[in-house]
Short mmCIF file of C-alpha atoms in Angstrom, two decimals:
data_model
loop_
_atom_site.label_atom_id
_atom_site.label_comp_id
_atom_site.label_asym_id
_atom_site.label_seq_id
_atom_site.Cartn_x
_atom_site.Cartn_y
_atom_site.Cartn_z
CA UNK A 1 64.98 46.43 103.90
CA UNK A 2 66.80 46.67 106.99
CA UNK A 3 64.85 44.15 108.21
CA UNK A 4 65.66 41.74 105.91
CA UNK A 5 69.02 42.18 105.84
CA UNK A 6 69.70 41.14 109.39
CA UNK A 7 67.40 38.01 109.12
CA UNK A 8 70.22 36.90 106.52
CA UNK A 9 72.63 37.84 108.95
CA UNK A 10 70.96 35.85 111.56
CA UNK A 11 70.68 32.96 109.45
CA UNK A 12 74.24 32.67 108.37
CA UNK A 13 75.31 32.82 112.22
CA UNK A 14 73.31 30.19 112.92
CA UNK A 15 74.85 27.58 110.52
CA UNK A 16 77.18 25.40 111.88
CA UNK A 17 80.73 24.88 110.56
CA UNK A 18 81.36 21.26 108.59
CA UNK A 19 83.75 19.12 110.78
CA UNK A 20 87.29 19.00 109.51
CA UNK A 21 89.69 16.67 110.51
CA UNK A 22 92.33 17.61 112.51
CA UNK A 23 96.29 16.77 110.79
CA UNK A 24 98.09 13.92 111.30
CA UNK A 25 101.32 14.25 113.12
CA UNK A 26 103.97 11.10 113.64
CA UNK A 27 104.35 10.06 117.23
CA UNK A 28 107.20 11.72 119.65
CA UNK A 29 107.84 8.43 120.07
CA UNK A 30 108.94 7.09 116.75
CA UNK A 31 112.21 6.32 116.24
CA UNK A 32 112.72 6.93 112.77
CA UNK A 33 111.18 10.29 113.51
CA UNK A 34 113.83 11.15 116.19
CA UNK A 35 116.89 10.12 114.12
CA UNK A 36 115.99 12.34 111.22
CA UNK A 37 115.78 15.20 113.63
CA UNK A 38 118.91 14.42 115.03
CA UNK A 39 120.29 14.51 111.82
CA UNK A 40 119.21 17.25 110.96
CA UNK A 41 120.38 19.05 113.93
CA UNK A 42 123.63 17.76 113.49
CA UNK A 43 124.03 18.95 109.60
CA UNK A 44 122.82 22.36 110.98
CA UNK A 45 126.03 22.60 113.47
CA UNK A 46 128.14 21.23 111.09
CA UNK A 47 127.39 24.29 108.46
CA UNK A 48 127.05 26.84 111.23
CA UNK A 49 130.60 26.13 112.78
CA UNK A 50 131.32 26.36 108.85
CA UNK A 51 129.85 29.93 108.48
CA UNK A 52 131.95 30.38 111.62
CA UNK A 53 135.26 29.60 111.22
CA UNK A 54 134.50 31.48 107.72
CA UNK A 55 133.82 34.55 109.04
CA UNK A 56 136.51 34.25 111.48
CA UNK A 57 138.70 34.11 108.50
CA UNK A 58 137.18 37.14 106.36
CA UNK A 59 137.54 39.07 109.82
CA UNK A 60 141.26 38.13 110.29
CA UNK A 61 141.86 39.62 107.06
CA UNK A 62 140.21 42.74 106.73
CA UNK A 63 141.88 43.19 109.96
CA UNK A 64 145.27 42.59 108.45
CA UNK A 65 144.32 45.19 105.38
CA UNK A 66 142.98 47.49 107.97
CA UNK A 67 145.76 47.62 109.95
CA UNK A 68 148.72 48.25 106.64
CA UNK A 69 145.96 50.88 105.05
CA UNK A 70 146.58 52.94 108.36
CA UNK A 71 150.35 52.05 108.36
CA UNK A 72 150.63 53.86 105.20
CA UNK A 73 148.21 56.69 105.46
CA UNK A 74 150.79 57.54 108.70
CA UNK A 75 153.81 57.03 106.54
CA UNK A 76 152.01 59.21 103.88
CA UNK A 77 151.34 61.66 106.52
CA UNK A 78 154.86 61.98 107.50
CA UNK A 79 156.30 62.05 104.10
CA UNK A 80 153.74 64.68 103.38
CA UNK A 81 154.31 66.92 105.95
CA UNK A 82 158.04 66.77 105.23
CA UNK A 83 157.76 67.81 101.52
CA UNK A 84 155.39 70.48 102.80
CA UNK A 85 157.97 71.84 104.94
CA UNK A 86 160.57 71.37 102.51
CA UNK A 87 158.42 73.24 100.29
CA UNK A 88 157.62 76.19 102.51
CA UNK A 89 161.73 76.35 102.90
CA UNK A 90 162.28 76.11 99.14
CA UNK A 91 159.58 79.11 98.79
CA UNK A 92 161.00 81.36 101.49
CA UNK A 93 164.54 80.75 99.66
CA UNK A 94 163.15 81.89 96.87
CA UNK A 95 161.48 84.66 98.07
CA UNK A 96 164.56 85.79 99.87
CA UNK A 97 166.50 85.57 96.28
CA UNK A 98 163.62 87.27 94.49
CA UNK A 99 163.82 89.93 96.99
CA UNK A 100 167.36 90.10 96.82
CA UNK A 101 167.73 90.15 92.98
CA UNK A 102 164.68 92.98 92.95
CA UNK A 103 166.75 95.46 95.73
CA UNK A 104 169.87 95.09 93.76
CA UNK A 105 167.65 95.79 90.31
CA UNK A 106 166.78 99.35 91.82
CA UNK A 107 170.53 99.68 92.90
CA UNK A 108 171.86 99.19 89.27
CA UNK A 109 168.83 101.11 87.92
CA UNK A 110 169.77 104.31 90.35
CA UNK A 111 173.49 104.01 89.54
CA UNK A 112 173.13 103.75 85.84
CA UNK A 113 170.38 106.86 85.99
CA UNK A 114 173.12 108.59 88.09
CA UNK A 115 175.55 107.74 85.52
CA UNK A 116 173.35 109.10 82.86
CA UNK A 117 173.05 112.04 84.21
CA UNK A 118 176.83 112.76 84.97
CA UNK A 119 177.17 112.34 81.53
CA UNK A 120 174.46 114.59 80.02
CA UNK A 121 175.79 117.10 82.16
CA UNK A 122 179.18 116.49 81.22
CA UNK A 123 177.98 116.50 77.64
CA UNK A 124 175.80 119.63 78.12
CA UNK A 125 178.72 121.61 79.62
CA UNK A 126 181.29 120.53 76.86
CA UNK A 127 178.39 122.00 74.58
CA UNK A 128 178.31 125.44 76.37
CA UNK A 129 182.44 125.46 75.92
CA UNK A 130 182.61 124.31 72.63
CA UNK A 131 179.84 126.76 71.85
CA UNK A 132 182.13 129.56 73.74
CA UNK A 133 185.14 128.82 71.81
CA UNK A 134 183.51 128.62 68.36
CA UNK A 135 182.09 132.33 69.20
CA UNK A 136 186.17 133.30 70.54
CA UNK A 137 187.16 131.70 66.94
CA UNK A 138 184.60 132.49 64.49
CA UNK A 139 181.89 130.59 62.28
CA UNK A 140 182.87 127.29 61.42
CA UNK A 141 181.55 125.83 58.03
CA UNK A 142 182.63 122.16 58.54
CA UNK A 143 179.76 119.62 59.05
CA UNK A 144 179.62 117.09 61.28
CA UNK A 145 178.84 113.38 59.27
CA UNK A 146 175.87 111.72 61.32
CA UNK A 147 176.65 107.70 62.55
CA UNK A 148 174.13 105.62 60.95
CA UNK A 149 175.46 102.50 61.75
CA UNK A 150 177.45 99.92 59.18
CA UNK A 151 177.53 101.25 55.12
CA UNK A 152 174.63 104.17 56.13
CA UNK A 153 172.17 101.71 57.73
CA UNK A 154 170.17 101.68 61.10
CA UNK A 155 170.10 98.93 63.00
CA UNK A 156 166.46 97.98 62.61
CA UNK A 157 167.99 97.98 58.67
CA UNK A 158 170.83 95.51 59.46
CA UNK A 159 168.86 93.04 61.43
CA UNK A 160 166.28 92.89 58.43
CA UNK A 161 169.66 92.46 55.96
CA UNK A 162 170.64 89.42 57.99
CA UNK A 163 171.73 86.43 56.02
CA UNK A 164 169.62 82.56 57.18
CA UNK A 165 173.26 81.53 58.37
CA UNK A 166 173.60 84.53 60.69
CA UNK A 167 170.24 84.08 62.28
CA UNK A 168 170.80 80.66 63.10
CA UNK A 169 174.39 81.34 64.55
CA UNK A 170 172.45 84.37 66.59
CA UNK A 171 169.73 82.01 67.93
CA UNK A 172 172.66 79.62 68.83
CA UNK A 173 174.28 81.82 70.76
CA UNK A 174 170.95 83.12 72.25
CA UNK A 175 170.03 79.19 73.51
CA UNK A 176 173.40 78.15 74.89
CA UNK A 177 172.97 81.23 77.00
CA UNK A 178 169.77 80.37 77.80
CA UNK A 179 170.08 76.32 78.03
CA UNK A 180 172.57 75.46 80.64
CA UNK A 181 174.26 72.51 79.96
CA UNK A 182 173.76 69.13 82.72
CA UNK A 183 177.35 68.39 84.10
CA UNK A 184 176.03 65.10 85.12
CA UNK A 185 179.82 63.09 84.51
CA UNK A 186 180.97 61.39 87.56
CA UNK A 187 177.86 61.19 89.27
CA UNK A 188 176.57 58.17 90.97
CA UNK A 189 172.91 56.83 91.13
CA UNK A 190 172.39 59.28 93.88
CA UNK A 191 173.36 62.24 92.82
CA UNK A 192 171.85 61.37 89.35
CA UNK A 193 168.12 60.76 91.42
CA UNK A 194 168.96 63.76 92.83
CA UNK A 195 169.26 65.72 89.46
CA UNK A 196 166.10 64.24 88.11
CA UNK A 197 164.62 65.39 91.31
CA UNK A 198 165.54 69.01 90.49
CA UNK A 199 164.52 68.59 87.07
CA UNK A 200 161.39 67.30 87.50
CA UNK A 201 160.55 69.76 90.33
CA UNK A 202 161.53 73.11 87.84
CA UNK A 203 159.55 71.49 85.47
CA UNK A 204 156.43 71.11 88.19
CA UNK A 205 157.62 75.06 88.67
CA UNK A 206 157.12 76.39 85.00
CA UNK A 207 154.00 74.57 84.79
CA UNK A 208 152.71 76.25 87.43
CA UNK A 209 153.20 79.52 86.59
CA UNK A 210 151.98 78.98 83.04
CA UNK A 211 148.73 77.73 84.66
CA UNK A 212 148.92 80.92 86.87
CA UNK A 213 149.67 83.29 83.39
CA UNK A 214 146.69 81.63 81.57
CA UNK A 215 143.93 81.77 83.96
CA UNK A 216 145.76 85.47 84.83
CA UNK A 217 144.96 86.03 80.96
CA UNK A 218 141.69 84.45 80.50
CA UNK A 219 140.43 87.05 83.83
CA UNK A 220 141.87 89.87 81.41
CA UNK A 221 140.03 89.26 78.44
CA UNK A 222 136.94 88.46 80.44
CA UNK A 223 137.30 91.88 82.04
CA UNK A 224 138.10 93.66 78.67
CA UNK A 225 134.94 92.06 77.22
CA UNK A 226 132.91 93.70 79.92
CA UNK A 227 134.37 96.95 79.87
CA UNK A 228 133.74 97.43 75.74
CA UNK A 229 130.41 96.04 76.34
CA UNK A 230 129.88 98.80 78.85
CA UNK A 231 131.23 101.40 76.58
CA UNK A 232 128.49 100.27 73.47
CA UNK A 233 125.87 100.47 76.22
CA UNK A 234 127.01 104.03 77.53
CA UNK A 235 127.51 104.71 73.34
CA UNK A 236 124.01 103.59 73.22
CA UNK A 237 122.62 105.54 75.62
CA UNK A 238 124.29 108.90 73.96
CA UNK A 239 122.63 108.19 70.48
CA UNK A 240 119.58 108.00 71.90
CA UNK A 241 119.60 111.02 73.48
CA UNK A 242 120.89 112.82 70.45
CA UNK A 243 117.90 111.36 68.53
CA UNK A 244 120.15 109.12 65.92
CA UNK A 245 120.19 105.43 65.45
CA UNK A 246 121.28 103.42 68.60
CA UNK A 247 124.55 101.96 66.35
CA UNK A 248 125.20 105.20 65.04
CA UNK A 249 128.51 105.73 67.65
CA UNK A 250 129.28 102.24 68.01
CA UNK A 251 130.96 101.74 64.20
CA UNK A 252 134.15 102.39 63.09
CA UNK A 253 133.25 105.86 61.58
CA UNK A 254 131.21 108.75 62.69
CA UNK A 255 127.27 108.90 61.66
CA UNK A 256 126.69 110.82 58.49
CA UNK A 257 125.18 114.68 58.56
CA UNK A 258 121.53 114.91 58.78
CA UNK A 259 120.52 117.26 56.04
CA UNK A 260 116.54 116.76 56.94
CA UNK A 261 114.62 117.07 59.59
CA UNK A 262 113.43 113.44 60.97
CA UNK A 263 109.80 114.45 61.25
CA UNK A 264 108.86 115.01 56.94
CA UNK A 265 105.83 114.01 56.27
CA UNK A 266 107.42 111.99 52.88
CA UNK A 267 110.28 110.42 52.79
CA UNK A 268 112.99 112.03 50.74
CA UNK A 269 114.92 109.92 47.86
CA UNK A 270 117.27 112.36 46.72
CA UNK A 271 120.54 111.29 47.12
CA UNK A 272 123.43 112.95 49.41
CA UNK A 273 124.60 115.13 46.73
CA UNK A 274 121.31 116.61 45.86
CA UNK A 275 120.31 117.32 49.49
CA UNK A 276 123.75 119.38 49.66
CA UNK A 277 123.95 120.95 46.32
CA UNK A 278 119.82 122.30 46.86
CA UNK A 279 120.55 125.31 48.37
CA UNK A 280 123.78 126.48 45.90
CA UNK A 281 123.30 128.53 43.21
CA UNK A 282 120.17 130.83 42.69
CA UNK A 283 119.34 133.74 40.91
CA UNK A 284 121.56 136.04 42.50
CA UNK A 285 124.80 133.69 41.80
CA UNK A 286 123.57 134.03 38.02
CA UNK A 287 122.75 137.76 38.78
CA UNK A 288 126.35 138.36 39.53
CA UNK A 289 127.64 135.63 36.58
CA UNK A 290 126.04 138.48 34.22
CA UNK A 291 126.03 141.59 35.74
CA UNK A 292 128.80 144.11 33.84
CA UNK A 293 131.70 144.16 34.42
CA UNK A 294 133.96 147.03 34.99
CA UNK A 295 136.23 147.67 32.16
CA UNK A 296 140.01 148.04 31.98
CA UNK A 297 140.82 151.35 30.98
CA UNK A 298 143.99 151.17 28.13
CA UNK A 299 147.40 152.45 29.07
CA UNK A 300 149.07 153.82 26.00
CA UNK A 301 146.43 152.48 23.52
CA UNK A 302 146.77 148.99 24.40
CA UNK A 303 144.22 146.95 26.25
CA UNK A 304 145.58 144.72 29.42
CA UNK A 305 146.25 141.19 28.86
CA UNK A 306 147.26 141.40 24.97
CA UNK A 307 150.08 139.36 23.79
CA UNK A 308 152.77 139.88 21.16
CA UNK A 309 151.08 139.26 18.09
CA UNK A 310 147.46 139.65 18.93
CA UNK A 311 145.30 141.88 16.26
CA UNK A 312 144.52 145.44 17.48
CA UNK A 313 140.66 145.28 18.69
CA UNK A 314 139.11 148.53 17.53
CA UNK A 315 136.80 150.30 20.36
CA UNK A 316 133.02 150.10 19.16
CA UNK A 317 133.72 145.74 18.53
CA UNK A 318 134.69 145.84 22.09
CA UNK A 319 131.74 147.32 23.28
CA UNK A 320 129.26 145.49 20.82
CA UNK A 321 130.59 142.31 21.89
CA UNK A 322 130.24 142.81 25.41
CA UNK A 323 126.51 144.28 24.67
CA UNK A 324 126.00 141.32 23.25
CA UNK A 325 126.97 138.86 25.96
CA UNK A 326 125.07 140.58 28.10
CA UNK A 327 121.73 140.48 26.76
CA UNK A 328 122.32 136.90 26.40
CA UNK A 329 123.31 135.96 29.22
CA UNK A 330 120.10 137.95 30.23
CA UNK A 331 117.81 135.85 28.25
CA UNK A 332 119.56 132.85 29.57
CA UNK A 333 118.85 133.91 33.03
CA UNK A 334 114.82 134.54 32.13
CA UNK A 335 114.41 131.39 30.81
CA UNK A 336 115.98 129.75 33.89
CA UNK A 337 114.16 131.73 35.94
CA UNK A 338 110.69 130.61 34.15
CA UNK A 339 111.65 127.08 33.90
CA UNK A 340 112.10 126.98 37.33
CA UNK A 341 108.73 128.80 38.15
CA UNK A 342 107.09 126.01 36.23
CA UNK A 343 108.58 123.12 38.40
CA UNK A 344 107.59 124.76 41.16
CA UNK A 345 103.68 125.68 39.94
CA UNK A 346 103.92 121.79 38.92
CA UNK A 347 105.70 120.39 42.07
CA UNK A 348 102.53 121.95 44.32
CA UNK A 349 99.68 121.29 41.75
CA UNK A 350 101.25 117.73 42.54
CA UNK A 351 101.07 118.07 45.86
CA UNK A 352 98.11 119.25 46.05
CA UNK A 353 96.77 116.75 44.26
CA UNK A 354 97.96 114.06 46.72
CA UNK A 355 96.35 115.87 49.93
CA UNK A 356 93.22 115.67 48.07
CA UNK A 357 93.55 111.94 47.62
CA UNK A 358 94.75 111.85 51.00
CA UNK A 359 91.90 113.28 52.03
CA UNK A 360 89.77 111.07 49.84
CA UNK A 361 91.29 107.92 51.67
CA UNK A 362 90.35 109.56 54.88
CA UNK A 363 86.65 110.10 54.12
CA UNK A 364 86.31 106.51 52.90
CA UNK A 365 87.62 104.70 55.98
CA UNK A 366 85.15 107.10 58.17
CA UNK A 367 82.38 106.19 55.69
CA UNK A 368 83.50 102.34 56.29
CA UNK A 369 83.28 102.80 59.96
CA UNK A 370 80.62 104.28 60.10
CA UNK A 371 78.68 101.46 58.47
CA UNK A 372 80.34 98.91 60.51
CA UNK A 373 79.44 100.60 63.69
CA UNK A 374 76.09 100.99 62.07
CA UNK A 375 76.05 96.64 61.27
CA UNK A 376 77.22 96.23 65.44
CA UNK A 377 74.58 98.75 66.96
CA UNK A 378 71.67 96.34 64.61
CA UNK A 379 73.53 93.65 65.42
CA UNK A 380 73.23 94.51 69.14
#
């Protein structure tokens, strides 16, 4: 194989290539030749001192943008850093005011406490004098009327008994305090730029801090989120440990009594009611409903409790009647007592009849797995 393979080799070295004719090219010395290459050299310089003087142009005037671009970036600079430093004066002003207008805040809030108290003591010791002289001059009967305001109302009273009219003249009032008026006659385009200035720059102001308040209150009711999330967690965690229901703390109300124990076999159905009224009751509450009671003895012959015009009761109907209750109420306690024997004898034949078909269920899924383990093992 290998043999054969380089005989073909051999073979197709050995061939010799055909003869191809070598391209014809005009002679250097034609002149038609030359003068197309001169023209072509010369359309070449032509479009390259084109491209040129092109170039030279786009470069002149990106120059010319470059060079006002960093004319005003400077100029921006320089206005920039005087605003800034105008600023930084305008802040300090204010802060100076602010802390100006806060120390003479906790001035009038110290004199008018003073004041306050110079007059509670002042009222406090006319008190102890007037109480002196009232003991030097005896009681005094007079009362003093109470002022409660215009015609007997309170003030929270009037200001709901307020006319439309008199609300709008209030909130008039309330805005030319608050809206200062412009006192812009007389000025010239100066001062009037000026104004505008001051306007706009309040406005820029109030903005601000409304920005400020918002994301202020948007922090606050992310953090008040957290914290009641935290307290159903930790609310959580304290049902579960008390064995209830992991939402039993978090409601609005507290988690109902548990009458029964969690681990009953059954489930009970009885309502609230029954579960609370089971226990009440019994034979000795009906024991003591009929038991005899002591008798009144009678005070002149009379018996206690009669009323004018009540028929004398002779002595032996007294005591027949009351024989009489008793032994019924003494039957009606038996049978009671017997009915409720025979819920209870039926209540635990019932229950005993479930265990047994409890028990029956048992024996037939062991008796089923059995044989299935029994089908693997011959499977096997």
């Amino acid at each position: 194989m290998m043999r054969s393979t380089l005989l073909k080799r051999r073979r197709r070295l050995s061939r010799k290539p055909k003869s191809e004719k070598p391209p014809q090219t005009p002679a250097d010395d034609d002149p038609e030749f030359i003068k197309r290459q001169d023209q072509k050299r010369s359309d070449l310089d032509e479009q390259l001192k084109e491209y040129i003087n092109e170039w030279r142009k786009q470069r002149a005037k990106e120059e010319d943008e470059l060079k006002k671009l960093k004319e005003k970036q400077a100029k921006r600079k320089v206005s920039r850093a005087e605003e800034e430093q105008r600023m930084a004066q305008r802040k300090k002003e204010e802060e100076e005011r602010r802390q100006r207008e806060v120390e003479e805040k906790k001035q009038r809030e110290i004199e008018e406490k003073r004041q306050r108290l110079e007059e509670a003591e002042k009222k406090r010791q006319a008190m102890l004098q007037a109480m002196k002289d009232k003991d030097k001059k005896g009681p005094n009967f007079t009362i003093a009327k109470k002022d409660s305001g215009v015609l007997g109302l309170s003030s929270a009273a009037m200001e709901r008994n307020k006319t439309k009219e008199q609300l709008e003249e209030e909130k008039k009032i309330s805005l030319s305090f608050r809206i200062k008026p412009l006192a812009i006659e007389g000025f010239n385009e100066g001062k009037l730029r000026e104004k505008a200035q001051e306007l706009w720059e309040l406005i820029v102001k109030l903005e601000t801090e409304k920005y400020d308040l918002e994301e202020r209150q948007k922090r606050q009711d992310y953090d008040l989120k957290e914290l009641k999330e935290r307290q159903k967690q930790q609310l959580r965690h304290k049902a579960l440990k008390k064995g209830l229901d992991p939402e039993a703390l978090t409601g609005k109300y507290p988690p109902k009594i548990q009458v029964a124990s969690k681990y009953e076999r059954r489930v009970d159905t009885r309502s609230y009611d029954d579960k609370k009224k089971l226990f009440e009751g019994g034979y000795d509450t009906l024991y003591k409903e009929v038991v005899e009671k002591p008798k009144l003895p009678k005070w002149f012959g009379e018996r206690p409790g009669k009323k004018a015009g009540d028929p004398e009761t002779p002595e032996g109907e007294e005591d027949a009647k009351a024989d009489e209750d008793v032994l019924e109420d003494e039957d009606e306690v038996e049978e009671e007592v017997v009915e409720e024997e025979e819920a209870e004898e039926g209540e635990e034949e019932e229950e005993e009849e479930e265990e047994e078909e409890e028990e029956e269920e048992e024996e037939e899924e062991e008796e089923e797995e059995e044989e299935e383990e029994e089908e693997e093992e011959e499977e096997e």
